[in-house]
Coordinates of C-alpha atoms and ligand atoms in Angstrom, one line a residue:
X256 CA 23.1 -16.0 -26.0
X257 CA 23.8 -13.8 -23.0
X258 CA 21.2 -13.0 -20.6
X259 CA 21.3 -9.1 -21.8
X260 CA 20.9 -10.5 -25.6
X261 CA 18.2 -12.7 -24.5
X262 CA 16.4 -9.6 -22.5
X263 CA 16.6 -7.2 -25.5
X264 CA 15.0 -10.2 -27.8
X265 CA 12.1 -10.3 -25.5
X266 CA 11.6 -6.5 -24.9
X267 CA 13.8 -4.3 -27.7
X268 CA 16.8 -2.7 -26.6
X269 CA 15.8 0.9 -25.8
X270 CA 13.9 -1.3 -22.9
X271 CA 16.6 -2.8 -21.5
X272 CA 18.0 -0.1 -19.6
X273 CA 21.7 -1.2 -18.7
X274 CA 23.7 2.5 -17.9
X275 CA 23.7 3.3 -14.5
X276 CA 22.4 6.6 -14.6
X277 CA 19.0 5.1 -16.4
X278 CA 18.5 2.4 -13.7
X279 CA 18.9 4.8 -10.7
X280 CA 15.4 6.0 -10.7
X281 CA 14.2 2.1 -10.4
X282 CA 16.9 1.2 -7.6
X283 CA 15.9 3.6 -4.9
X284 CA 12.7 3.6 -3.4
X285 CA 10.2 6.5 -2.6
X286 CA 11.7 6.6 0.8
X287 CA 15.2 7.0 0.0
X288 CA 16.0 4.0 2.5
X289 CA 16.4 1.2 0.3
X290 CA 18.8 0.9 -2.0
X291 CA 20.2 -1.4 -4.3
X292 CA 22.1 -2.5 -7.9
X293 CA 20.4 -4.7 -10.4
X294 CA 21.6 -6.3 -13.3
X295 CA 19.2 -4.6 -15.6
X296 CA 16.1 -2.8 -15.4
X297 CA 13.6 -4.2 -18.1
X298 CA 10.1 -2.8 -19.0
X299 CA 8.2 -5.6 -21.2
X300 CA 5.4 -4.2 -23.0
X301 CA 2.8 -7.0 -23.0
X302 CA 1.9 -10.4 -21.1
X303 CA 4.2 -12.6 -23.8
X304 CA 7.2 -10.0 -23.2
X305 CA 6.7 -10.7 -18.9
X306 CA 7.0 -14.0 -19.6
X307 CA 9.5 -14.1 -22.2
X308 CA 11.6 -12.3 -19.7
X309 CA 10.6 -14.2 -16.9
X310 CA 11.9 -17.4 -18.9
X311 CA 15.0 -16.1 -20.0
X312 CA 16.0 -15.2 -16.6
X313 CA 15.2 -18.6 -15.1
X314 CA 16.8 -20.0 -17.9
X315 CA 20.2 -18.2 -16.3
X316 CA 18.9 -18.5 -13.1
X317 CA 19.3 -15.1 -12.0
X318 CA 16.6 -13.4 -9.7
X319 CA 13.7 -11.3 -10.4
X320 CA 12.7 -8.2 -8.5
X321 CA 9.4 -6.9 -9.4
X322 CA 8.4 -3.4 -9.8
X323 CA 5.2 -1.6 -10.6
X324 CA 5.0 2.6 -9.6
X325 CA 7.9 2.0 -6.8
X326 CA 5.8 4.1 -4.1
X327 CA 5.9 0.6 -1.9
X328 CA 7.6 1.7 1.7
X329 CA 8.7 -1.5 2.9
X330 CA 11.6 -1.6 0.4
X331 CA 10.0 -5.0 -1.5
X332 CA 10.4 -3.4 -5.3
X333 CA 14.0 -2.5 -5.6
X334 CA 17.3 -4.2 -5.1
X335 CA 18.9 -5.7 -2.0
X336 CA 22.1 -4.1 -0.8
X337 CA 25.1 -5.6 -1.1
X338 CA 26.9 -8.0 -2.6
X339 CA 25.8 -11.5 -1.4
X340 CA 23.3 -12.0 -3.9
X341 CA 24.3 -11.6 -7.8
X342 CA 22.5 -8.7 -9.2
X343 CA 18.9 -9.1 -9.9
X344 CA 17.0 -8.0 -13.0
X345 CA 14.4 -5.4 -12.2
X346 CA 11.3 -5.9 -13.9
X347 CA 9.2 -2.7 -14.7
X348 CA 5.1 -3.2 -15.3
X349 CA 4.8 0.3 -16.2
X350 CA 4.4 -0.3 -19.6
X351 CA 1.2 -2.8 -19.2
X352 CA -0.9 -0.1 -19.5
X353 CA -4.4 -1.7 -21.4
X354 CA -7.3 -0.6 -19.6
X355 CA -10.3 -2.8 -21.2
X356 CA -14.0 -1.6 -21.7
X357 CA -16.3 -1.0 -18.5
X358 CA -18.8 -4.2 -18.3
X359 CA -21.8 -2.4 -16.4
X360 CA -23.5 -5.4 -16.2
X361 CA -20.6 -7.3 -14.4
X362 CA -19.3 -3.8 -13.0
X363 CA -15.9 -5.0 -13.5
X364 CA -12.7 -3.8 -15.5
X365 CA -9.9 -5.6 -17.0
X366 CA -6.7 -3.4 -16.4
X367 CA -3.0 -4.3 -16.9
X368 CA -0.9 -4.6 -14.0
X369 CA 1.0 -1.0 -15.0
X370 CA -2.4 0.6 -15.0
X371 CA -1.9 3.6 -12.3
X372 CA -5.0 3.8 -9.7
X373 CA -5.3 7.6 -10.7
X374 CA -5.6 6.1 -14.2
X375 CA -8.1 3.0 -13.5
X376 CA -10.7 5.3 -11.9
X377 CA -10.7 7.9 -14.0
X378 CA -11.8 5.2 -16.3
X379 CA -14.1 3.8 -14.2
X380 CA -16.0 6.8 -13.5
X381 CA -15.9 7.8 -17.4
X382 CA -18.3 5.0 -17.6
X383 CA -20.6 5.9 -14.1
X384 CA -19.0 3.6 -11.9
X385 CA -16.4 3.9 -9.0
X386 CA -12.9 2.4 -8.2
X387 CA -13.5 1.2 -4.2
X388 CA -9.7 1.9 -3.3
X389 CA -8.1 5.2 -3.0
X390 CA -4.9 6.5 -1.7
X391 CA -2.5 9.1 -2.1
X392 CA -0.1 7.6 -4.4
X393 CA -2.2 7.2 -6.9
X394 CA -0.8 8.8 -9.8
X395 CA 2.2 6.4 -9.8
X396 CA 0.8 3.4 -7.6
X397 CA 0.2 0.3 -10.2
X398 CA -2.5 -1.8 -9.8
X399 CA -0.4 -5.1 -10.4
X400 CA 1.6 -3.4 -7.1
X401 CA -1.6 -2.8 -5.2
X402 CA -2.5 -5.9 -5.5
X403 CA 0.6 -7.6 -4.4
X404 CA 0.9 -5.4 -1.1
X405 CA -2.6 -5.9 -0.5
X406 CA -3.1 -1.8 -0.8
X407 CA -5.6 -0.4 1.5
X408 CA -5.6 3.0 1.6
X409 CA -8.4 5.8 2.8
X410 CA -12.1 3.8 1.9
X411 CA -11.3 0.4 3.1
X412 CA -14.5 1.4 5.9
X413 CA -16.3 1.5 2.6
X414 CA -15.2 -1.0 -0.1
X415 CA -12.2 -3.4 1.4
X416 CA -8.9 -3.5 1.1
X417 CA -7.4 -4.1 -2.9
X418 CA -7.7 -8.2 -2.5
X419 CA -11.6 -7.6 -2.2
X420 CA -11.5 -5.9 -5.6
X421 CA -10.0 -8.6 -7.4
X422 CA -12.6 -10.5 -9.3
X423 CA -10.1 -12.4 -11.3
X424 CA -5.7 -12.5 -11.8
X425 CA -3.5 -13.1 -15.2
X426 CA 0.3 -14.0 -14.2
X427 CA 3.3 -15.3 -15.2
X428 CA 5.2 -17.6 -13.4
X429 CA 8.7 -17.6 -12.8
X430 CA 9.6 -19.9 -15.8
X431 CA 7.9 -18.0 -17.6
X432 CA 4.4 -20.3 -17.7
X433 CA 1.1 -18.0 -17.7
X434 CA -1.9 -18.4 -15.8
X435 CA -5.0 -16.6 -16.6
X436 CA -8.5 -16.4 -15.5
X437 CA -10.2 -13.2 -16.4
X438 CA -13.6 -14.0 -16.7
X439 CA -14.3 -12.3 -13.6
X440 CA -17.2 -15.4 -13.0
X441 CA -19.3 -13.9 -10.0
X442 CA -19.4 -17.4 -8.8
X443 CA -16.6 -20.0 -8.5
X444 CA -15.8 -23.3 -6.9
X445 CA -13.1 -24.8 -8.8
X446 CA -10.8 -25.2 -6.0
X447 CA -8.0 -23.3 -4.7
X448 CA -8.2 -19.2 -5.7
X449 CA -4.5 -19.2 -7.0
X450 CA -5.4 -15.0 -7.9
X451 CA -6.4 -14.3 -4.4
X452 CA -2.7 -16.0 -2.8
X453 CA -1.2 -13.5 -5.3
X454 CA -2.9 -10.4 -3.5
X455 CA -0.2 -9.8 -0.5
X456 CA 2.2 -12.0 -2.2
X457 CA 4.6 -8.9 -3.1
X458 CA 6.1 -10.0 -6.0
X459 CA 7.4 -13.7 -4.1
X460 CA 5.0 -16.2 -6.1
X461 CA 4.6 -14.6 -9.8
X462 CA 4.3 -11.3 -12.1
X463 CA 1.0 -10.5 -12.4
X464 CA 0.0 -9.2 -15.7
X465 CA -3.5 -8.3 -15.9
X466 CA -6.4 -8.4 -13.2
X467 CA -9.9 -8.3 -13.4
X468 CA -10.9 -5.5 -11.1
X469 CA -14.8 -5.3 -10.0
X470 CA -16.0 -1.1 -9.5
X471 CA -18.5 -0.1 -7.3
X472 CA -21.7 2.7 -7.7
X473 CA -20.3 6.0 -7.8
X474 CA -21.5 7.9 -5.0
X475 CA -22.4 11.5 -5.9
X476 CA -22.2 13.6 -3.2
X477 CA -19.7 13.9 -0.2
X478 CA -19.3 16.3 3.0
X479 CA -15.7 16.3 4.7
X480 CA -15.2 16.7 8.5
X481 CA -12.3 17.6 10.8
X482 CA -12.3 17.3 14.5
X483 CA -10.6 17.7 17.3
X484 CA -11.1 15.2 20.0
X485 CA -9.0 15.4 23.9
X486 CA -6.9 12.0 22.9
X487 CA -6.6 8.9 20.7
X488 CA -8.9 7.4 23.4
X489 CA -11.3 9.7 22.7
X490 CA -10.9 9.5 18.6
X491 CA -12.2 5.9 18.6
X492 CA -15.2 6.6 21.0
X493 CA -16.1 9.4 18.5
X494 CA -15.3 6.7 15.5
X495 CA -17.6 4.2 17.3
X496 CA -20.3 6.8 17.6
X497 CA -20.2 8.0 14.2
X498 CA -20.4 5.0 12.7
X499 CA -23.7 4.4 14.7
X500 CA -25.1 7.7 13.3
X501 CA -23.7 7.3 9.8
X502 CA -24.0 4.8 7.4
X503 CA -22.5 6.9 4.4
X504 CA -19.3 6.8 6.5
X505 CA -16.4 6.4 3.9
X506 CA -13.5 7.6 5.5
X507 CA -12.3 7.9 9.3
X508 CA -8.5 9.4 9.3
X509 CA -6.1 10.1 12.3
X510 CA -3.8 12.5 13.0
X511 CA -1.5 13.4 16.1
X512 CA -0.4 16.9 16.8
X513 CA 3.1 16.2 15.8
X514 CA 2.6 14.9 12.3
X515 CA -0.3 17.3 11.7
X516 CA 1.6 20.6 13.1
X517 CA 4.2 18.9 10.4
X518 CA 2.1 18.7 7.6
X519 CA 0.7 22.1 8.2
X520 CA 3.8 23.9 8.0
X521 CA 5.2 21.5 5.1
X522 CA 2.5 22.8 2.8
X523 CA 2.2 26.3 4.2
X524 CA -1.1 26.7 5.8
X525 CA -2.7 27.3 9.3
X526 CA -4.9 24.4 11.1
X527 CA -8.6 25.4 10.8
X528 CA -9.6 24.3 14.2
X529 CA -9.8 26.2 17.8
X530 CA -7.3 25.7 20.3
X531 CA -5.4 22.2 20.6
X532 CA -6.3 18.6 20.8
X533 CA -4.8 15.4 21.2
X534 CA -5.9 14.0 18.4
X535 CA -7.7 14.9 14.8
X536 CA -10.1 12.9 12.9
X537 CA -11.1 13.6 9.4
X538 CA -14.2 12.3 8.5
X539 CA -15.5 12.0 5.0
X540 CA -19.5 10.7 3.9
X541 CA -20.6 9.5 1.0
X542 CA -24.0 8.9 -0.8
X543 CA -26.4 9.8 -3.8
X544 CA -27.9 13.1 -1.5
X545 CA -25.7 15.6 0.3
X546 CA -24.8 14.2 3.3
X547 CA -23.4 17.6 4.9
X548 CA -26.6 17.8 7.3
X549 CA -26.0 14.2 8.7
X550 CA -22.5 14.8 9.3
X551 CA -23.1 17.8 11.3
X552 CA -26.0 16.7 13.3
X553 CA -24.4 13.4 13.6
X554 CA -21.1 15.9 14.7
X555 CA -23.2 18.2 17.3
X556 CA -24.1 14.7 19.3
X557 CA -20.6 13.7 19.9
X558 CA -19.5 14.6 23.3
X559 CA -15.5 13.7 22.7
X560 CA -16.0 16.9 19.5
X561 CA -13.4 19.2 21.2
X562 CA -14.2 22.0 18.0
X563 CA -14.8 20.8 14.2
X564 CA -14.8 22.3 11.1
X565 CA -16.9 20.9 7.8
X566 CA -16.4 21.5 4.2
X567 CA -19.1 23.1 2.4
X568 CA -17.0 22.7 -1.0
X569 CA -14.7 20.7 -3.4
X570 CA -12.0 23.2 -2.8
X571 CA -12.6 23.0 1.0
X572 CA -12.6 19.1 1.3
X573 CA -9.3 19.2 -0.4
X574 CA -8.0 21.4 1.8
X575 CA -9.3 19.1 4.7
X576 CA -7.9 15.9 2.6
X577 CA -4.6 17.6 2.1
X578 CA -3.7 18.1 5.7
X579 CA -3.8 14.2 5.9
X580 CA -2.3 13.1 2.7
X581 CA 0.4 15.6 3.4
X582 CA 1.6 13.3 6.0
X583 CA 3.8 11.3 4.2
X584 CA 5.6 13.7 2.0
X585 CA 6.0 16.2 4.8
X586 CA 8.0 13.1 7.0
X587 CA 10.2 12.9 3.8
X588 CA 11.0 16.2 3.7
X589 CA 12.4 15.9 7.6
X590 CA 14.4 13.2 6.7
X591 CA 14.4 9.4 5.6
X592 CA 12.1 7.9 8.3
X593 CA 12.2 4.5 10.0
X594 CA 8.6 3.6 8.5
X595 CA 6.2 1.0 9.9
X596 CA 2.6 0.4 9.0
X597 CA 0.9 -1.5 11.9
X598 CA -2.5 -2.3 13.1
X599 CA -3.6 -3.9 16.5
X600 CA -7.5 -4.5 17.8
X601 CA -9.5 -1.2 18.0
X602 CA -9.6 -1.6 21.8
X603 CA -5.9 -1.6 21.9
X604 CA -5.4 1.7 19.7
X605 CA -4.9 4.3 22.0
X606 CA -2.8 2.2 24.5
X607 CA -0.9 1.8 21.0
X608 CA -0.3 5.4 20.4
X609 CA 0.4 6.2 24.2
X610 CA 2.8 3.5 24.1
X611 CA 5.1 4.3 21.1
X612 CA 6.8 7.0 22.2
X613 CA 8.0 5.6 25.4
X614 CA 9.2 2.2 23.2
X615 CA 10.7 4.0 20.6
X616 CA 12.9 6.8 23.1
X617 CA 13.9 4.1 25.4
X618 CA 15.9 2.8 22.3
X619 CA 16.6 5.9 20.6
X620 CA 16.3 9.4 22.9
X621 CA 16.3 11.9 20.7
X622 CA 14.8 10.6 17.7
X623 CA 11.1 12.2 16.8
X624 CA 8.1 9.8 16.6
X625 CA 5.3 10.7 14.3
X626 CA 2.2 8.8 14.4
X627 CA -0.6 9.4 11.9
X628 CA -3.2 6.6 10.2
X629 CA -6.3 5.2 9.5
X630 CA -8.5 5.0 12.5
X631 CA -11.2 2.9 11.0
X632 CA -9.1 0.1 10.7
X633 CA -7.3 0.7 13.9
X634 CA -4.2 1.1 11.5
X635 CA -1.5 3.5 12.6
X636 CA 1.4 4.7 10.7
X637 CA 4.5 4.9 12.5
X638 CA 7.0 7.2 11.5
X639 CA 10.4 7.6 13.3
X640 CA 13.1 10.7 12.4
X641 CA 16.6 10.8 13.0
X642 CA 17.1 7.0 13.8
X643 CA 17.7 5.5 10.3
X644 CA 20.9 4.6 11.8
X645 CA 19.1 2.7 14.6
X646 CA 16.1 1.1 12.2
X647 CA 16.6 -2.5 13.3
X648 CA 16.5 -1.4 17.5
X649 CA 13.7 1.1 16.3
X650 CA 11.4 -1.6 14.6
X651 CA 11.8 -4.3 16.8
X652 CA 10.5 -2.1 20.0
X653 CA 7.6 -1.0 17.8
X654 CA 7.2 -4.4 16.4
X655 CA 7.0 -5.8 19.5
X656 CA 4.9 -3.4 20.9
X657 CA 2.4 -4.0 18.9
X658 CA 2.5 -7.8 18.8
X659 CA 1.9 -7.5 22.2
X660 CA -1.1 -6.2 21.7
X661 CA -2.4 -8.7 19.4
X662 CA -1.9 -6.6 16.7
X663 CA -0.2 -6.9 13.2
X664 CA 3.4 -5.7 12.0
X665 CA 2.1 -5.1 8.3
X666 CA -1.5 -3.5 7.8
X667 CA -1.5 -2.6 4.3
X668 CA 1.6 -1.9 2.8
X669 CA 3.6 -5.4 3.1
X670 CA 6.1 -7.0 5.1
X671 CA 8.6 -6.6 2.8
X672 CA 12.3 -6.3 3.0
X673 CA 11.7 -4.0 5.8
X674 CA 10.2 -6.3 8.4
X675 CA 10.9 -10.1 6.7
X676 CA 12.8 -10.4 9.8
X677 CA 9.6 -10.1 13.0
X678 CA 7.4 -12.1 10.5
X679 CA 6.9 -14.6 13.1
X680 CA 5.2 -11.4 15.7
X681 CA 2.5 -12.1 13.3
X682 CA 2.4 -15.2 11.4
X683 CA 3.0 -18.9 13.9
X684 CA 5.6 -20.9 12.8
X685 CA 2.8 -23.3 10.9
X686 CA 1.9 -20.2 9.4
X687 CA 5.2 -19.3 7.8
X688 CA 6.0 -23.4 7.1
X689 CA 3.0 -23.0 4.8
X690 CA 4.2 -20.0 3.2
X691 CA 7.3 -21.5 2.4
X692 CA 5.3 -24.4 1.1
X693 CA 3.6 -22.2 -1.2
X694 CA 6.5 -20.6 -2.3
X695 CA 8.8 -23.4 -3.6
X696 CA 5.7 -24.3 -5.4
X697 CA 5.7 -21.8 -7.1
X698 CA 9.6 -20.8 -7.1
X699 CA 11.5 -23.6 -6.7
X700 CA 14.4 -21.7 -7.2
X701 CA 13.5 -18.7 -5.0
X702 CA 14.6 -16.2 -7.9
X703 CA 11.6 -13.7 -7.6
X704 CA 12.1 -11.0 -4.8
X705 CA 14.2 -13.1 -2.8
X706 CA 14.6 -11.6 0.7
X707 CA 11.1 -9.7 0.3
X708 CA 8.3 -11.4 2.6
X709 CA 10.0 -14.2 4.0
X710 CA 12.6 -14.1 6.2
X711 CA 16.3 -15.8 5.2
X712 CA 15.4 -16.0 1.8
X713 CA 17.8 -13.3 0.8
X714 CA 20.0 -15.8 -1.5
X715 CA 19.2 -18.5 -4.0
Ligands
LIG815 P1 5.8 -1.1 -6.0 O1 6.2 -0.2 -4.9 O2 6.5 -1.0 -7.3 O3 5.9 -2.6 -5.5 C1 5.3 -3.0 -4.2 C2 5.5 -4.5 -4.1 O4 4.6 -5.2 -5.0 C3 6.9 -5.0 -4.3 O5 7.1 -6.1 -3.4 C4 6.8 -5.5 -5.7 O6 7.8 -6.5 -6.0 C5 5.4 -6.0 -5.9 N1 4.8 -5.8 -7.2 C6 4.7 -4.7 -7.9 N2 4.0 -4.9 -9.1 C7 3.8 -6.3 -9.1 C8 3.3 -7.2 -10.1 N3 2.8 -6.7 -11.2 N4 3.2 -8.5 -9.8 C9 3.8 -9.0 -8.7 N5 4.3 -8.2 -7.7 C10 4.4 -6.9 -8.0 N6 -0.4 2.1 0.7 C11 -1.5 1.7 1.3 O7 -1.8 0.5 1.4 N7 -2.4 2.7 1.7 C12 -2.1 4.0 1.6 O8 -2.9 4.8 2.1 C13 -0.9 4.4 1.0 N8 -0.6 5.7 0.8 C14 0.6 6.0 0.3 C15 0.9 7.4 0.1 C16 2.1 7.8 -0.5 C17 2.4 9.2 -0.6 C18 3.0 6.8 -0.8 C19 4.3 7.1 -1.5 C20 2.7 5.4 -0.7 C21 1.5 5.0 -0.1 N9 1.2 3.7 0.0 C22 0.0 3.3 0.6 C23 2.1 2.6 -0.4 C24 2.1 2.2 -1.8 O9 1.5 3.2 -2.6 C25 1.3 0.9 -2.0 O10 2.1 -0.1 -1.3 C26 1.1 0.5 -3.4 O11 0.3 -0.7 -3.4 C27 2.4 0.2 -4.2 O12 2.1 0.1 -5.6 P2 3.3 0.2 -6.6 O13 2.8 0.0 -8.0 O14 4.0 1.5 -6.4 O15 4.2 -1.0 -6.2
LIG816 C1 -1.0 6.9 4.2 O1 -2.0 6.4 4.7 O2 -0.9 8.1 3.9 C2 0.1 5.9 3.8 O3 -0.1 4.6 3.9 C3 1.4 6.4 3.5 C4 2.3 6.4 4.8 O4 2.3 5.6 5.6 O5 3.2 7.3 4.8
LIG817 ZN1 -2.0 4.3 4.9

């Protein structure tokens, strides 16, 4: 049997997509950067169907690429170029949709990997509870994808990052074996926790299938802030001080007066602040009372406040939200940008953001830096137009920016194809000896996402 006669077995035909045109959507990524041809794209509908592909594959040696809502931007979901590999098969979780009953008494969910996060919390909160990780993509982002970039998104202050929502993993293995452990057990000590190495794995280890998510106490009421400040400097004195004053803090969000005078214009509308600052911080409370008096006495206090503005309603804090969601789609709009998600100690921040555009013109002159992020977590987004044809030069000057100031060169959305290559700004070589390790455990043949993660691995 043929590797496509063996695919259709597992999955039906009409999900074996094999014309061109039908896989096109799959082998591109939200970016436009990445780019690649696969074999096949195949959507299995159900754990046995993963696996059953997974097998078949293995069976014919051929690697895997794994793909959940393809909104990843470090190119680790779709294809590598060229020819030197043979063409993967691109496995779609979209289909493994099952979203299992609410357990208030464990507040955890069981949700299948193709569950979007828009999706799981509209669930959770159906039942009085709250999902702890939000972000902008989260109409298409999959939880199986979250997972495996270690997602972290806007309330990471708040609840974590996506591996501390994982109370328990189902996978399949790249022979098609399956591993599950769902019981979501508060307590554990049975040894290694196989389901946490999968979270920031990115599709190199195994498939995951189904995870056992834990949900958090919805918080009722929320008041949005956005400030001005003089510089970045100033932003994480004003972060340090409202994180004294507030303990309902749930979001702390940076913008720069490029990317923000970008966004604005991108989606039509005027910046509701007085005069100009050198940076912007959006500022979001949470809790069971309205926290809107907190935030503005806790607002009036701080001296770096250059002029702020404060929601007083759903509509308004989604105008507020908007100008820093916007970010990423308005950068996309200018062009395909050189992308790099990096994070360094919060000390080191605002020599990070006065640094970058020196490092990044010094290779590249005229190319436009745009710098937005999430300033709780000291995580900056680094955004660089008109260099894609200069994206290896561009990355390494950030890169090694920022390893020189202790920082790393992935904060939340994954190393993958992207930055395999300055792996070792962040991880020593015992480090990445281990990971290797852990991966030919677990693929001895290096079929899934080869060249994602690890660097050299491009070819099996
Ligand atoms: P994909 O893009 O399909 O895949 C991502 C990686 O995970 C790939 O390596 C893939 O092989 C692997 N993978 C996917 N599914 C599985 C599975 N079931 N088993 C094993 N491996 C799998 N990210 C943040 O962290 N914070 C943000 O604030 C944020 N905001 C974003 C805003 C926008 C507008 C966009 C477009 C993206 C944003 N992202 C953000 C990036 C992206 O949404 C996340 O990386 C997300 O986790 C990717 O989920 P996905 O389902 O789209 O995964
Ligand atoms: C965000 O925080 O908006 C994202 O991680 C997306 C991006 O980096 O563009
Ligand atoms: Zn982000």
């Amino acid at each position: 049997m043929t590797l496509e006669a063996a695919l259709r077995s597992a999955v039906g035909s009409q999900h074996v997509l094999l014309d061109a045109d039908l896989r096109a959507s799959h082998e591109t990524d939200w970016t436009g950067r990445f780019t690649g041809t696969s074999r096949a794209v195949v959507r299995p509908g159900s754990t046995a169907q993963v696996a059953e592909v997974l097998a078949a594959c293995h069976e014919a040696a051929v690697p895997v690429v794994v793909q959940g809502g393809n909104t990843g931007l470090v190119g680790g979901a779709v294809p590598a170029p060229g020819p030197a590999c043979s063409a993967p098969v691109l496995l779609v979780t979209t289909r493994l949709t099952e979203l299992g009953p609410v357990s208030a008494a464990a507040r955890q969910v069981t949700a299948g990997a193709g569950v979007t996060l828009a999706a799981l919390t509209a669930h959770a909160r159906s039942a009085g509870l709250d999902f702890g990780v939000d972000l902008a993509a989260r109409d298409s982002a999959t939880v199986g994808g979250m997972v495996a970039t270690n997602a972290g998104g806007i309330r990471v202050i708040r609840h974590g990052s996506m591996r501390d929502q994982v109370a328990g993993v189902e996978a399949a293995l790249v022979d098609g074996r399956v591993l599950s452990r769902l019981q979501g057990l508060a307590k554990d000590s049975t040894g290694y926790d196989i389901g946490h190495l999968l979270a920031g794995s990115e599709g190199t280890l195994a498939v995951i299938t189904r995870l056992r998510l834990r949900l958090v106490a919805a918080e009722r009421e929320r008041a949005v802030a956005f400030a001005s400040a003089p510089s970045t400097a100033d932003a994480v004195a004003l972060l340090a001080s409202l994180r004294a004053k507030l303990p309902g803090l749930s979001a702390a969000e940076l913008s720069l007066p490029a990317g923000l005078a970008l966004t604005a214009a991108h989606l039509g509308v005027g910046v509701p602040l007085q005069g100009s600052g050198g940076a912007y911080v959006l500022v979001e409370v949470a809790g069971q009372a309205d926290p809107l008096d907190d935030l503005l006495a806790a607002l009036e206090g701080c001296e770096q406040v250059v002029d702020a503005t404060v929601a007083s309603s759903p509509a308004d804090r989604a105008r507020l939200w908007a100008l820093r969601e916007g970010h990423t789609e308005a950068i996309n709009a200018a062009g395909v940008p050189v992308k790099l998600d990096v994070s360094v100690p919060a000390d080191r921040l605002a020599e990070l953001a006065d640094g970058l555009p020196g490092v990044v013109s010094a290779v590249r002159p005229d190319a436009e830096v745009v710098v937005f992020g999430h300033l709780a977590e000291a995580n900056l987004h680094v955004n660089v137009l008109r260099a894609a044809d200069a994206a290896e030069e561009v990355s390494d000057a950030v890169l090694t920016l920022v390893a020189s100031l202790g920082g790393s060169i992935s904060s939340e959305h994954g190393v993958g194809r992207a930055k395999a290559r300055w792996l070792g700004l962040s991880r020593s070589p015992a480090e990445i000896d281990l990971m290797r390790s852990i991966k030919a455990a677990f693929d001895p043949l290096g079929l899934l996402n080869p060249g994602v993660l690890l660097p050299d691995g491009d070819c099996v």
